[in-house]
């Protein structure tokens, strides 16, 4: 009896009978091997991001859990983002409901400002930040999450978290007028940084869209921060692009008003220096030119002249917009952060 031949026949019969099962087993092995390799690649990518110094502060502590979800298809990620968004919006839900009742009874509270009035603790604010940040990790294009979350965090005196959230939003959505506008507001209102406020407002204006800043708002912020040349340069560009005469005239008038404030600011500074040397106020602007504290007598854009009074320089006839000065005074008088400023 040929044992070897019999064994070969049995093996051949086994292979023929179970070919489909063996093929499936081999296919599963190959898929698992490829999946393992892909998982290793994703893990290395996550580990690199997890310990990146640039993103460490703005990443929520639960990011290691959410990294698993990043492997899922986009529709599932967006659905999961909605769940985190609902959780974020349900924080202090009882208080929010009572405030909504008060609002319905006639209280003058907008939806967002009503939320800002809730008595969230620091722990509540951090939890809100982490939930909203996870929403934006899963769905980076959800602009309203950045806008809403950073606004509430700023009113809760969590400025660092508010700026981290909004700045991440603008990186992920560089064409968003809404997020840039919010960064503008937080910059000048909470930090008193008029120049950054103006720069973000300019980005918002150029992006256009929902909640975008207008040209006059951009110029106002630059002027309030005494960045007069930036304001006038921006308005000159806007005047060239204006599509109707009424807008063009309004922007030209605003540019003239800002130029008046710039000249008066220059004259006042020169007059203070003159008085520190001479022990008296200068009689007129010409005396400042003679003392080489001004290169020339500034040309008043509305056809008037500049004069020096005991209260300071002004123009005659007086054509001024003191809005910029009032903006600075208001910002200086208010506390440095949070809902105390309401």
Coordinates of C-alpha atoms in Angstrom, one line a residue:
X1 CA 0.0 0.0 0.0
X2 CA 1.3 3.4 -1.0
X3 CA 0.9 5.5 2.2
X4 CA 2.4 8.7 0.6
X5 CA 0.1 8.5 -2.3
X6 CA -2.9 8.0 -0.1
X7 CA -2.0 11.1 2.0
X8 CA -1.5 13.2 -1.0
X9 CA -4.9 12.2 -2.3
X10 CA -6.6 13.0 1.0
X11 CA -4.8 16.4 1.1
X12 CA -6.0 17.2 -2.4
X13 CA -9.5 16.3 -1.5
X14 CA -9.4 18.4 1.6
X15 CA -8.1 21.4 -0.3
X16 CA -10.8 20.9 -3.0
X17 CA -13.6 20.6 -0.5
X18 CA -12.5 23.6 1.7
X19 CA -11.0 25.9 -0.9
X20 CA -13.5 28.7 -0.2
X21 CA -12.9 28.6 3.5
X22 CA -9.2 28.6 3.1
X23 CA -9.4 31.5 0.6
X24 CA -11.5 33.4 3.1
X25 CA -9.1 32.7 5.9
X26 CA -6.1 33.9 3.8
X27 CA -8.0 37.0 2.9
X28 CA -8.9 37.8 6.5
X29 CA -5.2 37.4 7.5
X30 CA -4.1 39.8 4.8
X31 CA -6.8 42.4 5.8
X32 CA -5.8 42.1 9.5
X33 CA -2.2 42.6 8.6
X34 CA -2.9 45.7 6.5
X35 CA -5.2 47.0 9.2
X36 CA -2.5 46.6 11.8
X37 CA -0.1 48.5 9.6
X38 CA -2.5 51.3 9.0
X39 CA -3.3 51.4 12.8
X40 CA 0.4 51.7 13.5
X41 CA 0.7 54.6 11.1
X42 CA -2.3 56.4 12.6
X43 CA -1.0 55.8 16.1
X44 CA 2.3 57.3 15.2
X45 CA 0.6 60.3 13.7
X46 CA -1.6 60.8 16.8
X47 CA 1.4 60.4 19.1
X48 CA 3.3 63.1 17.2
X49 CA 0.3 65.4 17.4
X50 CA -0.3 64.5 21.1
X51 CA 3.1 65.6 22.2
X52 CA 3.5 68.6 19.8
X53 CA 4.4 71.7 21.8
X54 CA 2.4 73.9 19.4
X55 CA -0.9 72.2 20.0
X56 CA -0.6 70.9 23.6
X57 CA -2.4 73.8 25.2
X58 CA -5.3 74.0 22.8
X59 CA -6.0 70.2 22.9
X60 CA -8.7 69.0 25.4
X61 CA -7.6 66.4 27.9
X62 CA -10.0 63.8 26.4
X63 CA -8.2 64.0 23.0
X64 CA -6.7 60.6 23.4
X65 CA -10.2 59.1 23.4
X66 CA -11.4 61.2 20.4
X67 CA -8.3 60.2 18.3
X68 CA -10.0 56.8 17.8
X69 CA -13.0 58.5 16.3
X70 CA -10.8 60.3 13.8
X71 CA -10.4 57.0 12.0
X72 CA -14.1 56.8 11.3
X73 CA -15.8 58.1 8.1
X74 CA -16.7 61.8 8.0
X75 CA -20.5 61.4 8.4
X76 CA -20.0 59.4 11.6
X77 CA -17.5 62.0 12.9
X78 CA -20.0 64.8 12.2
X79 CA -22.8 62.9 14.0
X80 CA -20.5 62.4 17.0
X81 CA -19.6 66.1 16.9
X82 CA -23.3 66.9 17.2
X83 CA -23.5 64.8 20.4
X84 CA -20.6 66.7 22.0
X85 CA -22.2 70.0 20.9
X86 CA -25.5 69.0 22.6
X87 CA -23.6 68.2 25.7
X88 CA -21.8 71.5 25.7
X89 CA -25.0 73.4 25.2
X90 CA -26.7 71.5 28.0
X91 CA -24.3 72.7 30.7
X92 CA -26.2 74.7 33.3
X93 CA -29.4 73.8 31.4
X94 CA -31.7 74.5 34.4
X95 CA -30.4 78.0 34.8
X96 CA -30.6 78.6 31.1
X97 CA -34.2 77.5 31.1
X98 CA -35.1 79.9 33.9
X99 CA -33.3 82.8 32.1
X100 CA -35.3 82.0 28.9
X101 CA -38.5 82.3 30.9
X102 CA -37.3 85.6 32.2
X103 CA -36.4 86.7 28.7
X104 CA -39.9 85.6 27.5
X105 CA -41.5 87.7 30.2
X106 CA -39.9 90.9 28.8
X107 CA -36.3 91.0 30.1
X108 CA -34.0 92.5 27.5
X109 CA -31.4 89.7 27.1
X110 CA -30.2 88.4 23.8
X111 CA -29.7 84.6 23.5
X112 CA -25.9 84.8 23.7
X113 CA -25.8 87.4 26.5
X114 CA -28.4 85.4 28.5
X115 CA -26.0 82.4 28.3
X116 CA -23.1 84.7 29.3
X117 CA -25.0 85.5 32.5
X118 CA -25.1 81.9 33.8
X119 CA -23.1 81.3 36.9
X120 CA -20.5 78.9 35.5
X121 CA -17.5 78.0 37.6
X122 CA -14.0 77.7 36.3
X123 CA -14.5 73.9 36.1
X124 CA -17.7 74.5 34.0
X125 CA -15.8 76.7 31.7
X126 CA -13.0 74.2 31.2
X127 CA -15.5 71.4 30.6
X128 CA -17.3 73.6 28.0
X129 CA -14.0 74.4 26.3
X130 CA -13.1 70.7 26.1
X131 CA -16.5 69.7 24.8
X132 CA -16.5 72.4 22.1
X133 CA -12.9 71.8 21.2
X134 CA -13.8 68.1 20.6
X135 CA -16.7 69.3 18.4
X136 CA -14.2 71.3 16.3
X137 CA -11.7 68.5 16.1
X138 CA -14.3 66.2 14.7
X139 CA -15.9 68.9 12.5
X140 CA -13.3 71.6 12.0
X141 CA -15.6 73.6 9.7
X142 CA -18.4 74.2 12.3
X143 CA -17.8 77.9 12.6
X144 CA -20.5 78.6 15.1
X145 CA -18.9 76.3 17.7
X146 CA -15.8 78.5 17.7
X147 CA -17.8 81.7 17.8
X148 CA -20.3 80.7 20.5
X149 CA -17.8 78.9 22.7
X150 CA -15.1 81.6 22.6
X151 CA -17.6 84.3 23.3
X152 CA -18.9 82.6 26.4
X153 CA -15.4 81.7 27.7
X154 CA -14.3 85.3 27.3
X155 CA -17.3 86.6 29.4
X156 CA -16.3 83.9 32.0
X157 CA -12.9 85.5 32.3
X158 CA -11.2 82.5 30.6
X159 CA -9.5 84.6 27.9
X160 CA -6.7 82.2 27.2
X161 CA -9.1 79.4 26.4
X162 CA -11.3 81.8 24.4
X163 CA -8.4 82.9 22.2
X164 CA -7.1 79.4 21.8
X165 CA -10.5 78.3 20.5
X166 CA -11.0 81.2 18.2
X167 CA -7.5 81.2 16.8
X168 CA -7.8 77.4 16.0
X169 CA -11.1 78.2 14.3
X170 CA -9.5 80.9 12.1
X171 CA -6.7 78.5 11.1
X172 CA -9.2 75.8 10.1
X173 CA -11.5 78.3 8.5
X174 CA -9.3 81.1 7.1
X175 CA -12.2 82.6 5.1
X176 CA -14.6 82.9 8.0
X177 CA -15.8 86.5 8.6
X178 CA -17.6 85.4 11.8
X179 CA -14.6 84.0 13.6
X180 CA -12.3 86.9 12.6
X181 CA -15.0 89.4 13.8
X182 CA -15.2 87.7 17.1
X183 CA -11.4 87.7 17.5
X184 CA -11.5 91.5 16.7
X185 CA -14.1 92.1 19.5
X186 CA -12.2 90.0 22.1
X187 CA -8.9 91.7 21.2
X188 CA -10.0 95.3 21.7
X189 CA -12.7 94.8 24.3
X190 CA -11.1 92.4 26.7
X191 CA -7.4 93.0 26.0
X192 CA -7.5 96.6 25.0
X193 CA -5.4 95.7 21.9
X194 CA -6.9 98.1 19.3
X195 CA -4.3 97.3 16.6
X196 CA -5.1 93.5 16.7
X197 CA -8.8 94.3 16.9
X198 CA -8.4 96.4 13.7
X199 CA -6.4 93.7 12.0
X200 CA -8.9 90.9 12.7
X201 CA -11.7 93.3 11.8
X202 CA -10.0 93.9 8.4
X203 CA -9.7 90.2 7.9
X204 CA -13.4 89.8 8.6
X205 CA -14.3 92.6 6.3
X206 CA -12.2 91.2 3.4
X207 CA -13.7 87.7 3.9
X208 CA -17.2 89.1 4.0
X209 CA -20.1 87.0 5.0
X210 CA -22.1 86.5 8.2
X211 CA -21.1 88.9 11.1
X212 CA -18.5 90.5 8.9
X213 CA -17.0 93.8 10.0
X214 CA -17.8 96.9 7.9
X215 CA -15.2 99.2 6.5
X216 CA -16.0 102.0 8.9
X217 CA -15.8 99.6 11.9
X218 CA -12.3 98.6 10.8
X219 CA -11.2 102.2 10.5
X220 CA -12.7 103.1 13.9
X221 CA -10.7 100.4 15.6
X222 CA -7.4 101.5 14.0
X223 CA -8.2 105.1 14.9
X224 CA -9.2 104.3 18.5
X225 CA -5.8 102.7 18.9
X226 CA -4.1 105.8 17.3
X227 CA -3.1 103.8 14.3
X228 CA -4.3 106.7 12.2
X229 CA -2.2 106.0 9.1
X230 CA -3.4 102.4 9.0
X231 CA -7.0 103.6 9.3
X232 CA -6.6 106.2 6.5
X233 CA -4.8 103.7 4.2
X234 CA -7.5 101.2 4.7
X235 CA -10.2 103.8 4.0
X236 CA -8.4 104.9 0.8
X237 CA -8.5 101.3 -0.5
X238 CA -12.1 101.0 0.5
X239 CA -13.0 104.3 -1.3
X240 CA -11.5 103.0 -4.5
X241 CA -13.6 99.8 -4.3
X242 CA -16.8 101.6 -3.3
X243 CA -19.7 100.8 -5.7
X244 CA -21.9 103.8 -5.0
X245 CA -21.4 107.5 -4.5
X246 CA -23.2 107.6 -1.1
X247 CA -20.7 105.0 0.4
X248 CA -17.8 106.8 -1.2
X249 CA -18.8 110.1 0.3
X250 CA -19.3 108.6 3.7
X251 CA -15.9 106.9 3.7
X252 CA -14.2 110.1 2.5
X253 CA -15.8 112.0 5.4
X254 CA -14.7 109.4 7.9
X255 CA -11.1 109.6 6.5
X256 CA -11.2 113.3 6.9
X257 CA -12.4 113.0 10.5
X258 CA -9.6 110.5 11.3
X259 CA -7.0 112.8 9.6
X260 CA -8.2 115.7 11.9
X261 CA -7.7 113.4 15.0
X262 CA -4.2 112.5 13.7
X263 CA -3.2 116.1 13.2
X264 CA -4.6 117.2 16.6
X265 CA -2.8 114.3 18.3
X266 CA 0.5 115.4 16.7
X267 CA 0.0 119.0 17.7
X268 CA -0.9 118.1 21.3
X269 CA 2.2 116.0 21.6
X270 CA 4.4 118.8 20.2
X271 CA 2.7 121.3 22.5
X272 CA 3.4 119.3 25.6
X273 CA 7.1 119.0 24.7
X274 CA 7.2 122.7 23.9
X275 CA 5.7 123.5 27.3
X276 CA 8.2 121.2 29.1
X277 CA 11.1 123.3 27.5
X278 CA 9.7 126.8 27.5
X279 CA 7.5 126.7 30.6
X280 CA 4.5 128.0 28.7
X281 CA 1.9 126.9 26.2
X282 CA 2.7 127.6 22.5
X283 CA 0.6 130.5 21.1
X284 CA -0.2 128.8 17.8
X285 CA 0.8 125.9 15.5
X286 CA 3.2 128.1 13.6
X287 CA 5.3 128.5 16.8
X288 CA 5.6 124.7 16.9
X289 CA 6.9 124.7 13.3
X290 CA 9.3 127.5 14.1
X291 CA 10.6 125.4 17.1
X292 CA 11.0 122.5 14.7
X293 CA 8.6 120.3 16.7
X294 CA 6.4 120.0 13.6
X295 CA 7.7 119.9 10.0
X296 CA 4.8 122.0 8.7
X297 CA 1.4 123.3 9.6
X298 CA -1.0 120.4 8.9
X299 CA -3.6 121.0 6.3
X300 CA -7.1 120.7 7.8
X301 CA -9.1 118.5 5.4
X302 CA -12.4 120.4 5.8
X303 CA -11.0 123.8 5.0
X304 CA -10.6 125.0 8.5
X305 CA -7.5 125.8 10.7
X306 CA -5.9 124.2 13.7
X307 CA -5.7 126.3 16.9
X308 CA -4.2 125.7 20.4
X309 CA -6.4 126.3 23.4
X310 CA -5.9 125.7 27.1
X311 CA -7.8 122.4 26.8
X312 CA -5.7 121.3 23.9
X313 CA -5.5 121.5 20.1
X314 CA -8.7 121.6 18.0
X315 CA -9.9 122.8 14.6
X316 CA -12.0 125.8 13.7
X317 CA -14.7 125.6 12.8
X318 CA -14.8 122.5 15.0
X319 CA -15.5 119.5 12.8
X320 CA -14.6 116.5 14.8
X321 CA -15.7 113.0 15.6
X322 CA -14.9 112.3 19.3
X323 CA -16.1 108.7 19.0
X324 CA -12.5 107.4 19.0
X325 CA -11.7 109.2 22.2
X326 CA -14.8 107.9 23.9
X327 CA -14.0 104.4 22.8
X328 CA -10.6 104.6 24.5
X329 CA -12.1 106.2 27.7
X330 CA -14.8 103.5 27.9
X331 CA -12.3 100.7 27.5
X332 CA -10.0 102.2 30.1
X333 CA -12.7 102.6 32.7
X334 CA -14.1 99.0 32.5
X335 CA -12.6 96.0 34.5
X336 CA -10.1 93.8 32.8
X337 CA -12.2 90.8 32.0
X338 CA -15.3 88.8 32.1
X339 CA -19.0 89.4 32.9
X340 CA -18.1 92.1 35.3
X341 CA -17.9 94.3 32.2
X342 CA -21.6 93.8 31.4

